[in-house]
Amino acid sequence: PRSACVSMDSPKNELMPFAGFMISNNCDPRKIFAWGVEYRRRLGRFMSVTLAWLDEGDNDFFHRQGLVAQWWVGDDFYRNRLTLGIGCGPYLARNEYRDRLTGKDEHVLAGFLSMGAGYRFNGNWTVRLTWSRVVTDYDRDTDIFSIGPAYRF
């Protein structure tokens, strides 16, 4: 029988471009195109870290883009093909506009919470679906729904 544990020689790194949409929870009900690229490093069976560049898109109130770092906890299922996990960390963003309502200017430090699922098609290719919440202290929280192909190496 195959072990449920991740093999020590399985790839520990992953690179993934992603695209999706952003919904602002307080000021604009439109779905705005969002995109980015993420690097993931597996630290063990249950833990990984990610570093991502994210562009949330432009909804006429703000246009944030920046770096997201997350610590992930998760596990593999279905013969190590399905991965489920939750992550959290800081988001250091630059806002293109000065926010008219809140007065926040260019640089923003926010929280970033995510839940994701990945399905591995073969040894090197996975597709990931992620829901993330940007948590701000100034009434501009957003939800980001994204999907992308990930290459493991």
Backbone as ProteinMPNN parsed JSONL, in Angstrom:
{"seq_chain_A": "PRSACVSMDSPKNELMPFAGFMISNNCDPRKIFAWGVEYRRRLGRFMSVTLAWLDEGDNDFFHRQGLVAQWWVGDDFYRNRLTLGIGCGPYLARNEYRDRLTGKDEHVLAGFLSMGAGYRFNGNWTVRLTWSRVVTDYDRDTDIFSIGPAYRF", "coords_chain_A": {"N_chain_A": [[0.823, -1.192, 0.0], [0.342, 2.31, -0.623], [1.957, 4.986, 1.018], [0.431, 7.481, 3.058], [1.825, 9.694, 3.631], [3.789, 12.503, 2.568], [6.253, 11.99, 0.19], [9.766, 12.031, 0.775], [11.328, 12.726, -1.367], [9.657, 14.12, -3.033], [8.682, 17.043, -4.922], [9.382, 20.186, -3.366], [8.962, 22.831, -3.873], [6.941, 25.335, -5.48], [5.534, 27.12, -8.174], [3.228, 29.525, -9.195], [1.166, 31.187, -11.408], [-1.743, 33.212, -11.095], [-5.225, 34.036, -11.492], [-8.292, 35.879, -11.167], [-11.034, 37.254, -9.409], [-11.849, 40.248, -7.562], [-13.821, 41.353, -4.875], [-15.044, 44.147, -3.339], [-15.929, 44.643, -0.017], [-17.3, 46.782, 1.07], [-17.734, 49.037, -0.558], [-18.187, 48.743, -3.309], [-19.973, 46.743, -5.417], [-19.139, 45.411, -7.708], [-17.413, 42.846, -9.609], [-14.043, 42.725, -9.863], [-11.247, 42.306, -11.957], [-8.502, 40.425, -10.81], [-5.07, 39.534, -10.22], [-1.966, 37.629, -10.013], [1.19, 36.249, -8.866], [2.596, 33.41, -7.314], [4.902, 31.971, -5.017], [5.55, 28.926, -3.487], [6.69, 27.099, -0.7], [7.14, 24.006, 0.582], [7.277, 22.942, 3.887], [7.036, 20.707, 5.393], [4.958, 17.845, 6.089], [2.518, 19.013, 6.924], [2.819, 21.774, 6.785], [3.468, 24.864, 5.041], [4.934, 27.707, 3.358], [4.193, 30.801, 1.742], [4.963, 33.279, -0.727], [3.777, 36.013, -2.372], [3.004, 38.081, -5.201], [0.499, 40.396, -5.609], [-2.104, 41.855, -7.45], [-4.855, 43.614, -6.883], [-6.651, 44.837, -8.555], [-8.61, 47.525, -10.043], [-11.052, 49.493, -8.741], [-12.111, 52.051, -8.847], [-12.232, 53.203, -6.309], [-10.018, 52.308, -4.947], [-6.799, 50.955, -5.786], [-5.038, 48.483, -5.091], [-1.86, 46.918, -4.77], [0.685, 44.541, -4.087], [2.962, 42.802, -1.816], [2.395, 39.599, -0.429], [2.768, 37.546, 2.33], [2.467, 34.322, 3.611], [1.717, 31.853, 6.103], [0.999, 28.512, 5.964], [-1.233, 25.863, 6.879], [-2.074, 22.569, 6.349], [-3.27, 19.559, 4.687], [-2.818, 16.524, 2.761], [-4.965, 14.565, 0.694], [-6.776, 11.755, -0.729], [-4.908, 9.908, -2.002], [-2.704, 11.658, -2.007], [-3.35, 13.564, -3.93], [-5.267, 15.594, -3.63], [-5.187, 18.638, -1.966], [-5.86, 20.436, 0.94], [-6.054, 23.502, 2.676], [-5.357, 26.184, 5.063], [-4.362, 29.584, 5.354], [-2.461, 32.381, 6.648], [-1.29, 35.765, 7.054], [0.791, 38.738, 6.615], [0.034, 41.554, 4.469], [1.572, 43.733, 2.477], [0.881, 46.534, 0.885], [0.577, 48.818, -1.872], [-1.352, 51.567, -2.497], [-2.827, 52.917, -5.317], [-4.339, 55.235, -5.301], [-5.212, 58.05, -3.21], [-7.347, 57.429, -0.621], [-10.526, 58.685, -0.715], [-12.558, 58.677, 1.22], [-11.507, 57.629, 3.637], [-9.021, 58.757, 3.934], [-6.629, 57.401, 3.865], [-3.35, 57.002, 2.663], [-0.793, 56.143, 0.308], [0.689, 53.652, 1.242], [-0.182, 50.53, 2.662], [-0.715, 48.329, 5.332], [-2.01, 45.263, 5.796], [-4.033, 42.505, 6.982], [-4.061, 39.1, 5.826], [-6.019, 36.467, 4.982], [-6.582, 33.095, 4.07], [-8.195, 30.345, 2.363], [-7.717, 27.297, 0.752], [-7.683, 24.973, -2.02], [-6.092, 22.362, -3.728], [-5.483, 20.412, -6.64], [-3.615, 17.77, -7.749], [-2.529, 16.82, -10.862], [-0.498, 15.329, -12.049], [2.898, 14.337, -11.307], [4.146, 16.887, -11.354], [2.34, 18.98, -11.911], [-0.248, 21.018, -10.686], [-3.507, 22.285, -9.961], [-4.765, 25.156, -8.415], [-7.272, 26.496, -6.314], [-8.384, 29.314, -4.663], [-9.7, 31.164, -1.927], [-9.484, 34.332, -0.571], [-9.242, 36.751, 2.058], [-8.783, 40.128, 2.462], [-7.932, 41.976, 5.189], [-8.489, 45.014, 6.498], [-7.84, 48.046, 8.415], [-9.434, 50.131, 7.845], [-11.986, 50.085, 6.627], [-11.999, 48.904, 4.035], [-12.063, 46.212, 3.284], [-11.596, 43.243, 1.333], [-12.648, 40.478, -0.738], [-11.027, 37.886, -2.433], [-11.116, 35.779, -5.124], [-9.502, 33.181, -6.667], [-7.759, 31.279, -9.236], [-5.356, 28.984, -10.513], [-2.669, 27.468, -12.443], [-0.177, 25.403, -11.047], [3.275, 24.789, -10.963], [5.295, 22.258, -9.837], [8.48, 21.863, -8.396]], "CA_chain_A": [[0.0, 0.0, 0.0], [1.062, 3.583, -0.681], [1.93, 5.771, 2.249], [-0.313, 8.743, 2.981], [2.764, 10.781, 3.873], [4.475, 13.056, 1.414], [7.563, 11.4, -0.011], [10.86, 12.958, 1.029], [11.904, 13.18, -2.624], [8.671, 14.854, -3.824], [9.064, 18.465, -5.034], [9.007, 21.028, -2.231], [8.722, 24.187, -4.356], [5.835, 25.471, -6.42], [5.374, 28.452, -8.741], [1.876, 29.557, -9.734], [0.45, 32.41, -11.78], [-3.17, 33.038, -10.819], [-6.134, 35.113, -11.898], [-9.622, 35.73, -10.597], [-11.708, 38.534, -9.231], [-11.902, 40.853, -6.243], [-15.067, 42.023, -4.508], [-14.893, 45.015, -2.18], [-17.049, 44.358, 0.875], [-17.951, 47.957, 1.629], [-17.93, 50.232, -1.371], [-18.421, 48.519, -4.728], [-20.383, 45.351, -5.577], [-18.633, 44.826, -8.945], [-16.303, 41.904, -9.595], [-12.918, 43.36, -10.533], [-10.185, 41.363, -12.294], [-7.321, 40.416, -9.952], [-4.096, 38.555, -10.693], [-0.719, 37.621, -9.281], [2.064, 35.089, -8.981], [2.889, 32.925, -5.967], [5.91, 30.94, -4.781], [5.206, 28.133, -2.3], [7.731, 26.173, -0.234], [6.611, 23.04, 1.549], [8.206, 22.777, 5.002], [6.781, 19.394, 5.982], [3.683, 17.286, 5.642], [1.368, 19.845, 7.256], [3.105, 23.206, 6.752], [4.161, 25.496, 3.921], [4.93, 29.164, 3.355], [4.065, 31.367, 0.403], [5.247, 34.679, -0.975], [3.036, 36.296, -3.603], [2.736, 39.435, -5.693], [-0.933, 40.463, -5.871], [-2.73, 43.081, -7.954], [-6.283, 43.444, -6.602], [-7.488, 45.466, -9.568], [-8.968, 48.936, -9.886], [-12.504, 49.648, -8.657], [-12.363, 53.492, -8.758], [-12.029, 53.657, -4.939], [-8.626, 51.998, -4.654], [-6.114, 49.991, -6.644], [-3.937, 47.999, -4.266], [-1.004, 45.841, -5.238], [1.824, 44.411, -3.188], [3.486, 41.507, -1.403], [1.67, 38.835, 0.581], [3.494, 36.407, 2.899], [1.53, 33.53, 4.415], [2.057, 30.586, 6.72], [-0.116, 27.618, 5.657], [-1.391, 24.567, 7.519], [-2.983, 21.776, 5.532], [-2.951, 18.141, 4.542], [-3.126, 15.899, 1.477], [-5.958, 13.506, 0.727], [-7.024, 11.069, -1.988], [-3.599, 9.482, -2.526], [-1.867, 12.867, -2.124], [-3.722, 14.383, -5.086], [-6.062, 16.727, -3.169], [-4.611, 19.36, -0.843], [-6.721, 21.446, 1.551], [-5.279, 24.24, 3.658], [-5.68, 27.548, 5.457], [-3.155, 30.377, 5.523], [-2.616, 33.757, 7.115], [-0.052, 36.526, 7.095], [0.685, 40.168, 6.312], [-0.061, 42.037, 3.095], [2.115, 45.073, 2.366], [0.361, 46.974, -0.409], [0.616, 50.222, -2.271], [-2.619, 51.985, -3.086], [-2.597, 53.9, -6.382], [-5.082, 56.468, -5.03], [-5.505, 58.422, -1.823], [-8.735, 57.078, -0.383], [-11.292, 59.911, -0.446], [-13.379, 58.581, 2.427], [-10.759, 57.322, 4.852], [-7.802, 59.546, 4.004], [-5.428, 56.561, 3.798], [-2.571, 57.255, 1.466], [-0.225, 55.1, -0.523], [1.107, 52.353, 1.771], [-1.17, 49.881, 3.517], [-0.376, 47.037, 5.922], [-3.279, 44.601, 6.087], [-3.979, 41.073, 7.216], [-4.457, 38.305, 4.667], [-6.468, 35.137, 5.392], [-6.933, 32.319, 2.875], [-8.521, 28.924, 2.351], [-7.456, 26.86, -0.61], [-7.683, 23.563, -2.402], [-5.297, 22.077, -4.908], [-5.594, 19.055, -7.165], [-2.427, 17.436, -8.526], [-2.843, 15.958, -12.002], [0.616, 14.399, -12.159], [3.951, 14.658, -10.354], [4.615, 18.268, -11.351], [1.307, 19.99, -12.186], [-1.378, 21.138, -9.761], [-4.335, 23.477, -10.132], [-5.176, 25.64, -7.091], [-8.412, 27.4, -6.172], [-8.187, 29.958, -3.364], [-10.481, 32.316, -1.482], [-8.704, 35.108, 0.382], [-9.846, 37.955, 2.617], [-7.882, 41.201, 2.885], [-8.517, 42.583, 6.38], [-7.889, 46.329, 6.727], [-8.348, 48.788, 9.57], [-10.033, 51.364, 7.347], [-13.24, 49.892, 5.908], [-11.783, 48.536, 2.633], [-11.815, 44.769, 3.2], [-11.975, 42.641, 0.053], [-12.552, 39.042, -0.957], [-10.38, 37.584, -3.707], [-11.302, 34.404, -5.567], [-8.515, 33.006, -7.737], [-7.418, 29.929, -9.679], [-4.159, 29.008, -11.329], [-1.863, 26.245, -12.563], [1.062, 25.456, -10.273], [4.31, 23.843, -11.365], [6.09, 21.808, -8.686], [9.864, 21.517, -8.73]], "C_chain_A": [[0.865, 1.252, 0.0], [0.909, 4.321, 0.629], [1.142, 7.055, 2.032], [0.604, 9.939, 3.186], [3.378, 11.252, 2.566], [5.859, 12.453, 1.345], [8.644, 12.449, 0.199], [11.474, 13.477, -0.264], [10.877, 13.879, -3.519], [9.063, 16.33, -3.862], [8.544, 19.29, -3.857], [8.67, 22.452, -2.645], [7.605, 24.192, -5.39], [5.783, 26.921, -6.9], [4.039, 28.489, -9.478], [1.457, 30.967, -10.126], [-1.032, 32.173, -11.482], [-3.957, 34.254, -11.284], [-7.496, 34.83, -11.283], [-10.289, 37.076, -10.491], [-11.727, 38.937, -7.773], [-13.27, 41.493, -6.067], [-14.78, 42.849, -3.26], [-16.127, 44.846, -1.305], [-17.815, 45.582, 1.337], [-18.28, 49.069, 0.654], [-18.322, 49.965, -2.816], [-18.773, 47.052, -4.951], [-19.843, 44.671, -6.839], [-17.53, 43.805, -8.683], [-15.199, 42.489, -10.464], [-11.827, 42.32, -10.761], [-8.986, 41.542, -11.364], [-6.369, 39.337, -10.461], [-2.844, 38.611, -9.823], [0.115, 36.4, -9.609], [2.517, 34.715, -7.571], [4.003, 31.885, -6.002], [5.548, 30.246, -3.478], [6.361, 27.202, -1.98], [7.13, 25.288, 0.837], [7.666, 22.801, 2.622], [8.087, 21.415, 5.667], [5.431, 18.91, 5.508], [2.526, 18.263, 5.827], [1.599, 21.344, 7.059], [3.79, 23.638, 5.461], [4.093, 27.005, 4.105], [4.803, 29.63, 1.91], [4.482, 32.833, 0.425], [4.628, 34.992, -2.324], [3.058, 37.782, -3.918], [1.273, 39.437, -6.102], [-1.307, 41.835, -6.404], [-4.237, 42.878, -7.804], [-7.191, 44.046, -7.669], [-7.888, 46.876, -9.162], [-10.489, 49.067, -9.871], [-12.932, 51.105, -8.467], [-12.275, 54.051, -7.343], [-10.59, 53.426, -4.514], [-8.111, 51.026, -5.703], [-4.874, 49.55, -5.885], [-3.169, 46.905, -4.998], [0.193, 45.762, -4.317], [2.177, 42.979, -2.88], [2.655, 40.897, -0.29], [2.574, 37.69, 1.038], [2.507, 35.644, 3.773], [2.187, 32.26, 4.944], [0.828, 29.701, 6.539], [-0.056, 26.341, 6.493], [-2.396, 23.801, 6.683], [-2.548, 20.331, 5.467], [-3.357, 17.672, 3.15], [-4.097, 14.751, 1.684], [-6.006, 12.822, -0.636], [-5.711, 10.737, -2.691], [-2.691, 10.671, -2.858], [-2.185, 13.719, -3.346], [-4.473, 15.648, -4.675], [-5.408, 17.332, -1.934], [-5.62, 20.393, -0.361], [-5.908, 22.178, 2.61], [-5.85, 25.611, 3.967], [-4.365, 28.291, 5.698], [-3.466, 31.758, 6.053], [-1.252, 34.438, 7.137], [-0.288, 37.98, 6.754], [0.639, 40.442, 4.811], [0.432, 43.479, 3.099], [1.796, 45.576, 0.968], [0.603, 48.462, -0.619], [-0.707, 50.527, -2.949], [-2.332, 53.085, -4.105], [-3.236, 55.257, -6.069], [-5.077, 56.779, -3.546], [-6.994, 58.188, -1.633], [-9.516, 58.317, 0.053], [-12.065, 59.847, 0.866], [-12.562, 58.415, 3.701], [-9.497, 58.148, 5.008], [-6.528, 58.73, 3.987], [-4.662, 56.883, 2.531], [-1.873, 56.001, 0.979], [-0.004, 53.741, 0.124], [0.13, 51.818, 2.807], [-0.575, 48.585, 4.051], [-1.686, 46.417, 6.372], [-3.018, 43.145, 6.441], [-4.484, 40.334, 5.989], [-4.766, 36.894, 5.154], [-6.928, 34.375, 4.165], [-7.356, 30.906, 3.221], [-8.337, 28.462, 0.923], [-7.528, 25.362, -0.774], [-6.845, 23.422, -3.659], [-5.515, 20.641, -5.34], [-4.402, 18.796, -8.076], [-2.799, 16.432, -9.615], [-1.747, 14.944, -12.267], [1.697, 14.86, -11.189], [4.316, 16.121, -10.258], [3.526, 19.321, -11.499], [0.114, 19.866, -11.24], [-2.212, 22.333, -10.206], [-4.842, 23.86, -8.74], [-6.318, 26.632, -7.212], [-8.328, 27.98, -4.763], [-9.197, 31.075, -3.156], [-9.651, 33.019, -0.419], [-9.489, 36.335, 0.829], [-8.729, 38.915, 3.009], [-8.583, 41.923, 4.028], [-7.777, 43.885, 6.664], [-8.44, 46.948, 8.002], [-9.058, 50.058, 9.129], [-11.195, 51.119, 6.376], [-13.062, 49.617, 4.411], [-11.386, 47.062, 2.52], [-12.281, 44.256, 1.844], [-11.91, 41.129, 0.14], [-11.957, 38.831, -2.338], [-10.559, 36.095, -3.977], [-10.37, 34.187, -6.753], [-8.299, 31.519, -8.036], [-6.167, 30.038, -10.53], [-3.472, 27.663, -11.394], [-0.554, 26.416, -11.801], [2.024, 24.391, -10.766], [5.176, 23.528, -10.153], [7.493, 21.437, -9.156], [10.705, 21.336, -7.482]], "O_chain_A": [[1.968, 1.263, 0.545], [-0.144, 4.281, 1.265], [1.182, 7.643, 0.951], [0.203, 11.077, 2.942], [3.472, 10.503, 1.594], [6.568, 12.412, 2.351], [8.464, 13.614, -0.153], [12.078, 14.549, -0.271], [11.195, 14.203, -4.663], [9.707, 16.819, -2.935], [7.41, 19.112, -3.412], [8.137, 23.211, -1.836], [7.358, 23.2, -6.076], [5.969, 27.845, -6.108], [3.743, 27.607, -10.283], [1.396, 31.852, -9.272], [-1.515, 31.048, -11.608], [-3.415, 35.347, -11.445], [-7.812, 33.694, -10.927], [-10.138, 37.933, -11.362], [-11.635, 38.103, -6.873], [-13.81, 42.098, -6.994], [-14.329, 42.317, -2.246], [-17.252, 44.902, -1.802], [-18.88, 45.445, 1.939], [-19.04, 49.973, 1.001], [-18.757, 50.891, -3.499], [-17.936, 46.187, -4.694], [-20.064, 43.475, -7.027], [-16.812, 43.88, -7.686], [-15.394, 42.722, -11.657], [-11.515, 41.539, -9.862], [-8.513, 42.659, -11.153], [-6.799, 38.35, -11.058], [-2.679, 39.516, -9.005], [-0.21, 35.623, -10.507], [2.786, 35.584, -6.741], [4.05, 31.034, -6.889], [5.27, 30.906, -2.476], [6.942, 26.588, -2.876], [6.669, 25.768, 1.873], [8.815, 22.492, 2.308], [8.968, 21.022, 6.431], [4.83, 19.509, 4.617], [1.641, 18.334, 4.975], [0.647, 22.119, 7.16], [4.576, 22.896, 4.871], [3.302, 27.515, 4.899], [5.241, 28.953, 0.981], [4.373, 33.523, 1.438], [4.915, 34.317, -3.312], [3.121, 38.625, -3.023], [0.846, 38.57, -6.864], [-0.876, 42.856, -5.869], [-4.83, 42.065, -8.513], [-8.392, 43.778, -7.673], [-7.545, 47.351, -8.079], [-11.145, 48.786, -10.874], [-14.028, 51.355, -7.967], [-12.245, 55.271, -7.18], [-10.006, 54.246, -3.805], [-8.879, 50.37, -6.406], [-3.805, 50.147, -6.008], [-3.734, 46.092, -5.73], [0.67, 46.782, -3.819], [1.759, 42.055, -3.577], [2.262, 41.574, 0.661], [3.09, 36.944, 0.206], [1.794, 36.241, 4.58], [3.079, 31.684, 4.321], [-0.273, 30.095, 6.92], [1.019, 25.813, 6.776], [-3.457, 24.327, 6.346], [-1.579, 19.928, 6.11], [-4.131, 18.33, 2.455], [-4.063, 14.058, 2.701], [-5.353, 13.261, -1.583], [-5.434, 11.202, -3.797], [-1.998, 10.67, -3.875], [-1.351, 14.526, -3.757], [-4.321, 16.683, -5.325], [-5.109, 16.626, -0.972], [-6.176, 21.142, -1.165], [-5.157, 21.553, 3.359], [-6.701, 26.131, 3.245], [-3.388, 27.715, 6.178], [-4.588, 32.249, 5.928], [-0.21, 33.787, 7.225], [-1.432, 38.413, 6.617], [1.141, 39.661, 4.002], [-0.223, 44.354, 3.664], [2.368, 45.106, -0.015], [0.801, 49.234, 0.32], [-1.125, 49.82, -3.867], [-1.668, 54.071, -3.787], [-2.746, 56.298, -6.508], [-4.951, 55.878, -2.718], [-7.809, 58.696, -2.402], [-9.2, 58.926, 1.075], [-12.208, 60.86, 1.55], [-12.893, 59.001, 4.732], [-8.953, 58.235, 6.109], [-5.439, 59.296, 4.084], [-5.247, 57.022, 1.457], [-2.349, 54.894, 1.233], [-0.482, 52.742, -0.414], [-0.322, 52.537, 3.698], [0.012, 47.819, 3.288], [-2.388, 46.968, 7.22], [-1.923, 42.624, 6.226], [-5.253, 40.885, 5.201], [-3.889, 36.205, 5.675], [-7.596, 34.944, 3.301], [-6.936, 30.342, 4.232], [-8.748, 29.145, -0.014], [-7.448, 24.595, 0.186], [-6.893, 24.273, -4.547], [-5.709, 19.756, -4.507], [-4.196, 19.511, -9.057], [-3.311, 15.348, -9.336], [-2.032, 13.816, -12.669], [1.428, 15.698, -10.328], [4.752, 16.575, -9.2], [3.793, 20.491, -11.222], [-0.443, 18.789, -11.028], [-1.677, 23.289, -10.767], [-5.292, 23.004, -7.979], [-6.328, 27.491, -8.094], [-8.214, 27.24, -3.787], [-9.512, 31.831, -4.075], [-9.169, 32.386, 0.52], [-10.294, 36.885, 0.077], [-7.841, 38.566, 3.788], [-9.695, 42.424, 3.863], [-6.6, 43.876, 7.023], [-9.39, 46.436, 8.594], [-9.267, 50.964, 9.935], [-11.365, 51.865, 5.412], [-13.885, 50.05, 3.604], [-10.487, 46.709, 1.756], [-13.243, 44.771, 1.274], [-11.208, 40.57, 0.983], [-12.33, 39.507, -3.296], [-10.195, 35.257, -3.152], [-10.436, 34.924, -7.736], [-8.605, 30.643, -7.228], [-5.939, 31.053, -11.188], [-3.657, 26.816, -10.52], [0.099, 27.455, -11.901], [1.643, 23.237, -10.965], [5.724, 24.431, -9.52], [7.665, 20.781, -10.184], [11.897, 21.043, -7.578]]}, "name": "protein", "num_of_chains": 1, "seq": "PRSACVSMDSPKNELMPFAGFMISNNCDPRKIFAWGVEYRRRLGRFMSVTLAWLDEGDNDFFHRQGLVAQWWVGDDFYRNRLTLGIGCGPYLARNEYRDRLTGKDEHVLAGFLSMGAGYRFNGNWTVRLTWSRVVTDYDRDTDIFSIGPAYRF"}
